[in-house]
């Protein structure tokens, strides 16, 4: 059986192989990039795997704070989990034309984004497909106002190449600062994350910080940049810390009684339960924002054709204006019985007509049911449509459902 | 994951211990349920299934090592009673939070029992891989290949070697 048929963690674009088998942990991850807190993962029993050429913990074992993947998901939903997301790449865009440039390569309305606010966006290609999904935040630091951006680890190299190529043509006053191997980026996620942050930074009142807000703060003498956001559906924070304090901050957070370390295994299930897309699976070069249900990322101020064009704007704006009827397929949620539907599983109608494909799937530890995301040809994407998902040749009944599967808990200030 | 383990060319043709060949003695050992002796009855495949043979009835499951590697099992796909398999055929699959893996039978035969409890409690494969987590029972046509499987000691060695 150990010819493993398929990997579930949604990392198929990268080789996902466990490095845990007795004694080879170090050997098999030695050619991979390590985040600044690699040794902290090992101390916590981190089971390191290759994720986009980074050695990252898929889960933790044999440590008082280590949970199985299922228990880790539950811990994040009820208390707080701490993820190392330093493998993602941070960028800071500066210069008087930075907004104009970034608007030319994303769908975000950065001009009208308030200072200290962040938004999810996408970087489109010429055909309206998605090169990457990204977080864009307007902020400032000692060097002045700028735009802070986070891009996916697995896409970073091609994104940077794309930006450089576009910068060459753009001219203007823009500089791109890459912060990646040299800093820590951690996600503290769960209903008790705010309690932890409030305890560690008593001078700041987190009650008035909305989900989507970002702010420079000081924790125990460390300068950090805190964005209230995340990829789990829970309230939480992503914290940027300069390299010199990367280990100290991680230890400070992990030592809090509510906090357990959480790995890629839990993260993949949590984001799927929350209905969030994983790049390379649920969205890619061939899916447009409208197909992916991400038309909302196209800022209101960006929707007038020709006004503030961006890569692929002709296609994208037409689809956003006309709505789903302009695209052949749409991203949907599916709940099914029997074997869990996994990436690549065919979706058909009870009549046998094949109408789509699953792009992510798991057994939800919270719902204890099979959940999946996929694309279904219109008009069969309608909520409530009865479908059949084929797993290993067996037909399993399923239903198209609304996402998120597990209600999101994004914080709104009073 | 598990495919990354190199398959080693090892001498695995050890014979089952003598006590396991007598039905009477085997029954007696079962009554005592001495785990070390019970473990000695199991033989293993290179693809990490275990097999227990009682006359013409073979019971199959996945090894403790396999469940450990796969992590929390969330679904077990098992065949219908009456299905027939050739040696080396896949008869089902196990799915964990991390991966799905096919399960193979090293012996040809006809399925005469499946562990239905696993449909509601797949985690039994984790908590009791070689006992309550058994998967199928087959009526074996030719039991000869059984003697070529690894005994516990050889399997432990195989797992250890494969890790390097």
Coordinates of C-alpha atoms in Angstrom, one line a residue:
Chain A
X1 CA 0.0 0.0 0.0
X2 CA 2.9 2.2 0.4
X3 CA 2.8 3.2 -3.1
X4 CA 0.8 6.3 -2.1
X5 CA -1.8 7.0 -4.7
X6 CA -2.2 10.7 -4.1
X7 CA -1.3 13.4 -1.7
X8 CA -4.1 15.2 0.0
X9 CA -2.5 18.3 1.3
X10 CA -3.0 20.3 -1.9
X11 CA 0.7 20.7 -2.5
X12 CA 0.8 18.7 -5.7
X13 CA 2.6 21.4 -7.6
X14 CA 5.5 20.8 -5.2
X15 CA 6.9 17.5 -4.2
X16 CA 5.2 16.7 -0.9
X17 CA 7.2 13.9 0.6
X18 CA 7.6 13.3 4.3
X19 CA 11.1 13.6 5.5
X20 CA 10.1 12.1 8.8
X21 CA 10.9 8.4 8.3
X22 CA 13.4 7.5 10.9
X23 CA 16.6 9.4 10.9
X24 CA 16.4 11.0 7.6
X25 CA 14.7 14.2 8.5
X26 CA 17.9 16.3 8.2
X27 CA 19.2 14.5 5.2
X28 CA 16.1 14.9 3.0
X29 CA 15.5 18.5 3.9
X30 CA 19.1 19.6 3.6
X31 CA 18.8 20.9 0.1
X32 CA 15.7 23.0 1.0
X33 CA 15.4 26.5 2.1
X34 CA 14.9 27.0 5.9
X35 CA 13.0 29.7 7.6
X36 CA 14.8 31.6 10.4
X37 CA 13.0 29.4 13.0
X38 CA 13.7 26.0 11.5
X39 CA 15.4 24.9 14.7
X40 CA 12.3 25.9 16.7
X41 CA 10.2 23.6 14.5
X42 CA 12.5 20.7 15.2
X43 CA 12.4 21.4 19.0
X44 CA 8.6 21.3 18.8
X45 CA 8.7 18.0 16.9
X46 CA 8.0 19.5 13.5
X47 CA 7.6 16.9 10.8
X48 CA 9.4 18.8 8.0
X49 CA 8.4 18.4 4.4
X50 CA 9.3 20.0 1.1
X51 CA 6.8 22.7 0.4
X52 CA 7.8 24.9 -2.6
X53 CA 11.4 24.2 -1.9
X54 CA 11.1 25.2 1.7
X55 CA 11.5 22.8 4.6
X56 CA 8.2 23.4 6.5
X57 CA 6.3 21.5 9.2
X58 CA 3.3 19.5 8.0
X59 CA 2.5 18.8 11.7
X60 CA 4.2 18.5 15.0
X61 CA 4.7 15.3 17.0
X62 CA 6.0 14.1 20.4
X63 CA 5.9 17.4 22.2
X64 CA 3.4 18.6 24.9
X65 CA 2.1 21.3 22.5
X66 CA 2.0 19.0 19.4
X67 CA -1.4 18.0 18.0
X68 CA -2.4 15.5 15.4
X69 CA -3.6 17.3 12.2
X70 CA -7.3 16.8 13.2
X71 CA -6.7 18.0 16.7
X72 CA -4.6 20.9 15.4
X73 CA -7.6 22.0 13.2
X74 CA -9.8 21.8 16.3
X75 CA -7.3 23.7 18.4
X76 CA -7.2 26.6 15.9
X77 CA -11.0 26.7 15.8
X78 CA -11.4 26.7 19.6
X79 CA -8.2 28.3 20.9
X80 CA -5.1 29.5 18.9
X81 CA -2.6 28.0 16.6
X82 CA 0.7 29.6 15.5
X83 CA 1.8 29.0 11.9
X84 CA 5.2 29.8 10.4
X85 CA 4.4 31.4 7.1
X86 CA 7.8 32.9 6.5
X87 CA 8.1 30.9 3.3
X88 CA 5.7 33.3 1.7
X89 CA 7.4 36.4 0.2
X90 CA 6.9 39.9 1.4
X91 CA 7.4 42.9 -0.8
X92 CA 7.4 46.6 -0.1
X93 CA 6.6 49.0 -2.9
X94 CA 7.8 52.5 -2.6
X95 CA 8.0 55.7 -4.7
X96 CA 5.4 58.1 -6.0
X97 CA 4.3 55.8 -8.8
X98 CA 4.1 52.7 -6.7
X99 CA 0.3 52.7 -6.5
X100 CA 0.0 53.2 -10.2
X101 CA 2.4 50.4 -10.9
X102 CA 0.8 47.9 -8.6
X103 CA -2.6 48.8 -9.9
X104 CA -1.4 48.0 -13.4
X105 CA -0.5 44.4 -12.3
X106 CA -3.3 43.7 -9.8
X107 CA -7.1 44.1 -9.7
X108 CA -7.0 46.0 -6.3
X109 CA -8.2 49.6 -5.9
X110 CA -5.1 50.7 -4.1
X111 CA -5.7 54.4 -4.7
X112 CA -8.9 54.3 -2.6
X113 CA -7.5 51.8 0.0
X114 CA -7.3 53.6 3.3
X115 CA -4.0 53.8 5.1
X116 CA -3.6 50.8 7.4
X117 CA -6.0 48.7 5.4
X118 CA -5.4 45.5 3.5
X119 CA -7.2 43.6 0.8
X120 CA -7.0 40.2 -0.9
X121 CA -6.2 40.7 -4.6
X122 CA -5.1 38.7 -7.6
X123 CA -2.3 39.2 -10.1
X124 CA -3.9 38.5 -13.5
X125 CA -2.3 37.4 -16.8
X126 CA -3.0 38.8 -20.3
X127 CA -5.9 36.3 -20.7
X128 CA -7.6 37.2 -17.4
X129 CA -6.2 34.0 -15.7
X130 CA -4.6 34.3 -12.3
X131 CA -0.8 34.3 -11.9
X132 CA -1.1 34.4 -8.1
X133 CA -3.4 35.6 -5.3
X134 CA -1.9 38.2 -3.0
X135 CA -2.5 40.4 0.1
X136 CA -2.0 44.1 -0.5
X137 CA -1.8 46.6 2.4
X138 CA -1.2 50.3 2.6
X139 CA 1.1 51.1 5.4
X140 CA 4.1 53.1 6.5
X141 CA 7.4 52.6 8.2
X142 CA 10.5 54.7 9.1
X143 CA 11.2 55.0 5.3
X144 CA 7.7 56.4 4.7
X145 CA 4.3 55.4 3.2
X146 CA 4.4 52.3 1.0
X147 CA 2.5 49.3 -0.1
X148 CA 3.1 46.0 1.6
X149 CA 2.4 42.9 -0.3
X150 CA 2.6 39.1 0.4
X151 CA 2.8 36.6 -2.4
X152 CA 2.7 32.8 -2.3
X153 CA 5.9 30.9 -1.7
X154 CA 5.4 28.6 -4.7
X155 CA 4.6 31.5 -7.0
X156 CA 7.2 34.0 -5.7
X157 CA 9.9 33.4 -8.3
X158 CA 7.6 33.7 -11.3
X159 CA 5.8 36.7 -9.6
X160 CA 9.0 38.5 -9.1
X161 CA 10.1 37.8 -12.7
X162 CA 6.7 39.1 -13.9
X163 CA 7.0 42.3 -11.8
X164 CA 10.5 43.0 -13.0
X165 CA 9.5 42.6 -16.6
X166 CA 6.5 44.9 -16.1
X167 CA 8.7 47.4 -14.2
X168 CA 11.1 47.6 -17.1
X169 CA 8.3 48.7 -19.4
X170 CA 6.6 50.9 -16.8
X171 CA 9.4 53.4 -16.0
X172 CA 8.3 55.9 -13.3
X173 CA 9.3 56.2 -9.7
X174 CA 8.8 52.7 -8.2
X175 CA 11.1 50.5 -6.2
X176 CA 10.4 46.9 -5.2
X177 CA 12.0 45.7 -1.9
X178 CA 11.9 41.9 -1.4
X179 CA 11.9 40.6 2.2
X180 CA 11.9 36.9 2.3
X181 CA 14.6 34.7 3.8
X182 CA 15.7 37.5 6.2
X183 CA 12.5 38.0 8.2
X184 CA 9.9 36.1 10.1
X185 CA 6.2 36.0 9.2
X186 CA 3.9 34.2 11.5
X187 CA 0.1 33.7 11.6
X188 CA -1.6 33.5 15.0
X189 CA -5.0 32.2 14.3
X190 CA -8.1 31.3 16.3
X191 CA -10.7 32.8 18.7
X192 CA -8.1 33.4 21.4
X193 CA -5.5 35.0 19.2
X194 CA -6.7 38.5 20.2
X195 CA -6.5 37.6 23.9
X196 CA -2.9 36.6 23.4
X197 CA -2.0 39.7 21.4
X198 CA -3.8 42.0 24.0
X199 CA -1.8 40.4 26.8
X200 CA 1.5 40.8 25.0
X201 CA 0.8 44.3 23.7
X202 CA -1.3 45.9 26.5
X203 CA -0.8 49.5 25.2
X204 CA -2.8 48.8 22.0
X205 CA -6.5 48.3 22.2
X206 CA -7.3 45.5 19.7
X207 CA -11.0 46.0 20.2
X208 CA -10.8 48.8 17.5
X209 CA -8.7 46.8 15.1
X210 CA -10.9 45.4 12.3
X211 CA -10.1 42.2 10.4
X212 CA -8.2 43.7 7.4
X213 CA -6.5 46.4 9.4
X214 CA -2.7 46.5 9.8
X215 CA -0.5 48.4 12.2
X216 CA 3.1 48.7 13.3
X217 CA 3.5 47.7 17.0
X218 CA 6.0 47.0 19.6
X219 CA 6.0 43.7 21.5
X220 CA 8.5 43.3 24.3
X221 CA 10.8 45.8 22.7
X222 CA 10.5 44.2 19.2
X223 CA 9.3 46.2 16.3
X224 CA 6.6 44.2 14.5
X225 CA 4.1 44.8 11.8
X226 CA 0.7 43.3 12.6
X227 CA -2.1 42.7 10.1
X228 CA -5.4 41.3 11.4
X229 CA -6.0 38.7 8.7
X230 CA -5.4 35.1 8.0
X231 CA -6.2 32.0 6.0
X232 CA -8.2 29.9 8.4
X233 CA -11.6 31.6 8.5
X234 CA -10.9 32.5 12.2
X235 CA -10.0 35.8 13.7
X236 CA -6.3 36.2 13.8
X237 CA -3.1 38.1 13.0
X238 CA -0.2 37.8 10.6
X239 CA 2.9 39.2 12.2
X240 CA 6.0 40.5 10.3
X241 CA 9.2 40.6 12.3
X242 CA 12.7 41.6 11.2
X243 CA 15.2 38.8 11.2
X244 CA 17.1 39.7 14.4
X245 CA 13.9 39.1 16.5
X246 CA 12.4 36.2 14.4
X247 CA 13.3 33.5 17.0
X248 CA 12.5 35.7 20.0
X249 CA 9.0 36.5 18.7
X250 CA 8.2 32.9 17.8
X251 CA 9.2 31.8 21.3
X252 CA 7.3 34.5 22.9
X253 CA 4.1 33.5 21.1
X254 CA 4.5 29.8 21.4
X255 CA 5.1 30.1 25.1
X256 CA 1.6 31.5 25.6
X257 CA -0.7 28.9 27.2
X258 CA -3.4 29.1 24.5
X259 CA -1.0 28.7 21.7
X260 CA 0.0 25.5 19.9
X261 CA 2.2 25.3 16.9
X262 CA 0.2 24.4 13.7
X263 CA 1.5 23.1 10.4
X264 CA 0.7 22.9 6.8
X265 CA -1.6 19.9 7.3
X266 CA -4.0 21.8 9.6
X267 CA -3.7 25.0 7.4
X268 CA -4.8 23.2 4.3
X269 CA -7.9 21.8 6.0
X270 CA -8.7 25.1 7.8
X271 CA -8.6 27.1 4.6
X272 CA -10.8 24.6 2.8
X273 CA -13.4 24.6 5.6
X274 CA -13.3 28.4 5.3
X275 CA -13.9 28.2 1.5
X276 CA -10.5 29.9 0.7
X277 CA -8.6 29.1 -2.5
X278 CA -5.2 27.4 -2.7
X279 CA -3.2 28.7 -5.6
X280 CA -2.3 26.0 -8.2
X281 CA -5.4 24.0 -7.2
X282 CA -8.5 26.1 -6.8
X283 CA -7.2 29.0 -8.9
X284 CA -4.5 29.1 -11.6
X285 CA -3.5 30.6 -14.9
X286 CA -6.7 29.3 -16.6
X287 CA -9.3 30.5 -14.0
X288 CA -10.5 34.1 -14.1
X289 CA -11.6 36.0 -11.0
X290 CA -15.3 35.6 -12.1
X291 CA -14.9 31.8 -12.5
X292 CA -13.3 31.6 -9.1
X293 CA -16.0 33.7 -7.4
X294 CA -13.4 36.4 -6.8
X295 CA -15.0 39.2 -8.8
X296 CA -15.3 41.0 -5.5
X297 CA -11.5 41.5 -5.5
X298 CA -11.9 43.8 -8.5
X299 CA -12.2 47.1 -6.7
X300 CA -15.1 49.3 -7.5
X301 CA -12.8 52.0 -8.8
X302 CA -11.2 49.6 -11.2
X303 CA -14.3 48.5 -13.0
X304 CA -14.6 51.3 -15.6
X305 CA -13.2 49.9 -18.8
X306 CA -10.1 51.8 -20.0
X307 CA -10.0 54.0 -16.9
X308 CA -7.2 52.3 -14.9
X309 CA -6.3 49.3 -17.0
X310 CA -4.4 46.3 -15.7
X311 CA -3.1 43.1 -17.2
X312 CA -6.0 41.2 -18.6
X313 CA -8.5 43.9 -17.7
X314 CA -10.4 43.7 -21.0
X315 CA -11.4 40.1 -20.3
X316 CA -11.8 40.5 -16.5
X317 CA -13.9 43.6 -16.5
X318 CA -16.2 42.2 -19.2
X319 CA -16.8 39.1 -17.0
X320 CA -17.2 41.1 -13.8
X321 CA -19.8 43.4 -15.6
X322 CA -21.7 40.5 -17.1
X323 CA -21.4 38.2 -14.1
X324 CA -21.3 34.4 -14.1
X325 CA -23.3 34.0 -17.3
X326 CA -20.1 35.2 -19.2
X327 CA -18.1 32.2 -18.0
X328 CA -18.4 28.5 -18.8
X329 CA -17.7 27.2 -15.3
X330 CA -17.8 28.4 -11.7
X331 CA -16.0 27.4 -8.5
X332 CA -18.4 25.7 -6.1
X333 CA -18.5 23.9 -2.8
X334 CA -19.5 20.2 -2.7
X335 CA -20.4 17.9 0.2
X336 CA -20.5 14.3 -0.5
X337 CA -20.8 10.9 1.2
X338 CA -18.6 7.8 0.8
X339 CA -14.9 8.2 0.1
X340 CA -13.8 11.9 0.3
X341 CA -13.6 13.6 -3.0
X342 CA -10.1 14.7 -3.8
X343 CA -8.3 16.9 -6.3
X344 CA -8.9 15.6 -9.8
X345 CA -12.1 13.6 -9.0
X346 CA -14.7 13.9 -11.7
X347 CA -18.1 15.5 -11.0
X348 CA -21.1 14.4 -12.9
X349 CA -24.8 14.7 -12.9
X350 CA -26.9 11.7 -11.8
X351 CA -27.6 11.2 -15.5
X352 CA -23.9 10.5 -16.0
X353 CA -23.0 13.7 -17.8
X354 CA -19.6 14.8 -16.6
X355 CA -19.9 18.5 -15.6
X356 CA -16.7 19.3 -13.6
X357 CA -13.7 18.4 -11.5
X358 CA -12.8 18.6 -7.9
X359 CA -9.8 20.9 -7.1
X360 CA -9.5 20.4 -3.3
X361 CA -11.1 18.0 -0.9
X362 CA -10.9 16.7 2.6
X363 CA -12.8 15.3 5.5
X364 CA -13.7 18.3 7.7
X365 CA -12.7 17.6 11.3
X366 CA -15.2 20.2 12.4
X367 CA -18.2 19.0 10.3
X368 CA -17.1 15.3 10.2
X369 CA -18.2 15.3 6.6
X370 CA -16.5 15.3 3.2
X371 CA -16.0 18.7 1.8
X372 CA -14.6 19.7 -1.5
X373 CA -14.1 22.6 -3.9
X374 CA -14.2 22.3 -7.6
X375 CA -15.4 23.8 -10.9
X376 CA -18.7 22.9 -12.4
X377 CA -20.0 23.9 -15.8
X378 CA -22.9 26.3 -15.7
X379 CA -25.8 26.0 -15.1
X380 CA -25.1 22.9 -13.0
X381 CA -23.2 25.0 -10.4
X382 CA -26.4 26.1 -8.7
X383 CA -26.6 25.5 -5.0
X384 CA -28.6 22.4 -4.2
X385 CA -27.7 20.6 -7.4
X386 CA -27.4 16.9 -6.9
X387 CA -24.1 15.6 -8.3
X388 CA -22.0 12.4 -8.3
X389 CA -18.3 12.5 -7.4
X390 CA -16.3 9.6 -8.7
X391 CA -13.6 8.3 -6.4
X392 CA -11.5 5.2 -7.4
X393 CA -14.3 4.2 -9.9
X394 CA -17.0 4.4 -7.3
X395 CA -19.9 6.9 -7.5
X396 CA -20.5 8.9 -4.4
X397 CA -23.6 11.2 -4.2
X398 CA -23.0 14.8 -3.4
X399 CA -24.6 18.2 -3.3
X400 CA -23.5 21.7 -4.5
X401 CA -23.4 23.8 -1.3
X402 CA -22.6 27.4 -0.4
X403 CA -19.2 28.2 1.1
X404 CA -17.7 28.6 3.6
X405 CA -18.4 25.1 4.9
X406 CA -17.5 26.3 8.5
X407 CA -18.7 29.9 9.2
X408 CA -16.0 32.5 9.2
X409 CA -15.3 34.5 12.3
X410 CA -13.7 37.7 10.9
X411 CA -13.6 40.4 13.6
X412 CA -15.6 43.6 13.2
X413 CA -15.0 46.4 15.6
X414 CA -18.0 47.9 17.4
Chain B
X1 CA 5.5 9.7 1.1
X2 CA 5.8 6.0 1.5
X3 CA 6.8 5.7 -2.1
X4 CA 10.0 7.5 -1.2
X5 CA 11.1 4.4 0.8
X6 CA 13.6 2.5 -1.4
X7 CA 12.6 -1.1 -2.0
X8 CA 15.5 -3.2 -0.7
X9 CA 16.6 -6.5 -2.1
X10 CA 16.7 -8.5 1.1
X11 CA 16.5 -12.1 2.1
X12 CA 13.0 -12.4 3.3
X13 CA 12.4 -16.1 2.9
X14 CA 12.3 -16.9 6.5
X15 CA 9.9 -19.6 7.6
X16 CA 7.1 -19.1 10.0
X17 CA 8.0 -20.4 13.5
X18 CA 7.2 -24.0 14.0
X19 CA 4.4 -23.3 16.6
X20 CA 2.4 -21.4 14.1
X21 CA 2.0 -24.5 11.9
X22 CA -0.1 -26.4 14.3
X23 CA -3.7 -25.5 14.6
X24 CA -4.0 -26.8 18.1
X25 CA -1.0 -24.9 19.4
X26 CA -2.1 -21.7 17.5
X27 CA -5.5 -21.8 19.2
X28 CA -3.8 -22.1 22.6
X29 CA -1.6 -19.1 21.9
X30 CA -4.6 -17.2 20.9
X31 CA -6.3 -17.8 24.2
X32 CA -3.3 -16.4 26.0
X33 CA -3.2 -13.5 23.5
X34 CA 0.4 -13.0 24.2
X35 CA 1.2 -10.1 22.0
X36 CA 4.8 -11.1 21.1
X37 CA 3.6 -14.5 19.9
X38 CA 0.7 -13.1 18.1
X39 CA 2.9 -10.7 16.3
X40 CA 5.0 -13.6 15.3
X41 CA 2.1 -15.0 13.3
X42 CA 1.9 -12.0 11.1
X43 CA 3.8 -11.7 7.9
X44 CA 4.5 -8.5 6.0
X45 CA 4.7 -7.4 2.4
X46 CA 7.2 -4.8 1.1
X47 CA 4.2 -2.6 0.4
X48 CA 3.5 -2.7 4.2
X49 CA 0.4 -4.9 4.5
X50 CA 0.3 -7.6 7.1
X51 CA -1.2 -11.0 6.5
X52 CA -2.2 -13.7 8.9
X53 CA -2.9 -17.2 7.6
X54 CA -5.3 -19.7 9.3
X55 CA -5.5 -22.7 7.1
X56 CA -7.0 -21.3 3.9
X57 CA -8.2 -18.1 5.4
X58 CA -5.9 -15.0 5.3
X59 CA -6.6 -11.8 7.2
X60 CA -5.1 -8.6 5.8
X61 CA -4.5 -5.1 7.1
X62 CA -1.8 -2.4 7.0
X63 CA 1.2 -2.4 9.3
X64 CA 1.7 -0.3 12.4
X65 CA 4.5 1.5 10.5
X66 CA 2.2 2.2 7.6
X67 CA -0.5 3.8 9.7
X68 CA 2.1 5.8 11.5
X69 CA 3.4 7.1 8.2
X70 CA 0.0 7.9 6.8
X71 CA -1.3 9.6 9.9
X72 CA -4.9 9.8 10.9
X73 CA -6.9 7.5 8.8
X74 CA -10.2 9.1 7.7
X75 CA -11.6 6.6 5.3
X76 CA -11.1 3.0 4.3
X77 CA -12.3 1.7 1.0
X78 CA -13.0 -2.0 1.1
X79 CA -14.3 -4.5 -1.5
X80 CA -17.5 -6.4 -1.5
X81 CA -17.6 -9.9 -0.1
X82 CA -17.2 -12.3 -3.0
X83 CA -14.7 -10.2 -4.9
X84 CA -11.8 -12.1 -6.3
X85 CA -8.2 -11.0 -6.6
X86 CA -5.0 -12.2 -8.1
X87 CA -1.8 -12.0 -6.1
X88 CA -0.6 -8.4 -6.1
X89 CA -4.0 -6.9 -6.9
X90 CA -5.2 -3.8 -5.1
X91 CA -8.3 -4.6 -3.1
X92 CA -8.9 -1.3 -1.5
X93 CA -7.5 2.0 -0.3
X94 CA -6.9 3.9 2.9
X95 CA -7.1 7.6 3.2
X96 CA -5.5 9.7 5.8
X97 CA -5.6 13.5 6.3
X98 CA -2.3 13.5 4.4
X99 CA -2.6 10.9 1.6
X100 CA -4.5 8.1 0.0
X101 CA -2.8 4.7 -0.5
X102 CA -3.9 1.6 -2.3
X103 CA -3.8 -1.7 -0.4
X104 CA -2.6 -4.8 -2.1
X105 CA -3.1 -8.5 -1.4
X106 CA 0.0 -10.7 -1.8
X107 CA -2.2 -13.7 -2.0
X108 CA -4.8 -14.7 -4.6
X109 CA -8.3 -15.5 -3.3
X110 CA -11.9 -14.6 -2.8
X111 CA -13.1 -12.1 -0.2
X112 CA -15.1 -13.8 2.5
X113 CA -15.2 -11.0 5.1
X114 CA -14.7 -7.3 5.4
X115 CA -14.3 -5.3 8.5
X116 CA -17.4 -3.1 8.3
X117 CA -16.6 -1.3 11.5
X118 CA -14.0 0.6 9.7
X119 CA -16.6 2.5 7.7
X120 CA -17.8 4.2 10.9
X121 CA -14.5 4.0 12.8
X122 CA -11.6 4.3 10.3
X123 CA -9.3 5.4 13.1
X124 CA -9.2 1.8 14.3
X125 CA -6.5 1.3 11.7
X126 CA -4.4 3.8 13.7
X127 CA -5.3 2.6 17.2
X128 CA -5.2 -1.1 16.5
X129 CA -3.6 -1.7 13.0
X130 CA -3.0 -5.4 13.3
X131 CA -6.0 -6.4 15.3
X132 CA -9.3 -4.3 15.4
X133 CA -8.1 -2.5 12.3
X134 CA -8.0 -5.6 10.1
X135 CA -9.5 -5.0 6.6
X136 CA -10.5 -8.2 4.8
X137 CA -10.5 -11.9 5.1
X138 CA -9.9 -13.9 2.0
X139 CA -10.2 -17.6 1.1
X140 CA -6.8 -18.3 -0.3
X141 CA -6.3 -20.4 -3.4
X142 CA -2.6 -20.9 -3.3
X143 CA -1.0 -20.1 0.0
X144 CA 2.6 -20.7 -1.2
X145 CA 3.5 -17.0 -1.5
X146 CA 2.8 -16.6 2.2
X147 CA 6.1 -18.2 3.1
X148 CA 8.0 -15.7 1.1
X149 CA 6.6 -12.7 3.1
X150 CA 8.7 -11.1 5.8
X151 CA 8.3 -12.1 9.4
X152 CA 8.2 -9.4 12.1
X153 CA 11.9 -9.3 12.6
X154 CA 12.6 -9.1 8.9
X155 CA 10.0 -6.5 8.4
X156 CA 11.3 -4.3 11.3
X157 CA 14.7 -4.6 9.7
X158 CA 13.2 -3.7 6.3
X159 CA 11.5 -0.6 7.7
X160 CA 14.7 0.5 9.4
X161 CA 16.8 -0.1 6.3
X162 CA 14.2 1.7 4.1
X163 CA 14.5 4.8 6.2
X164 CA 18.2 5.3 5.1

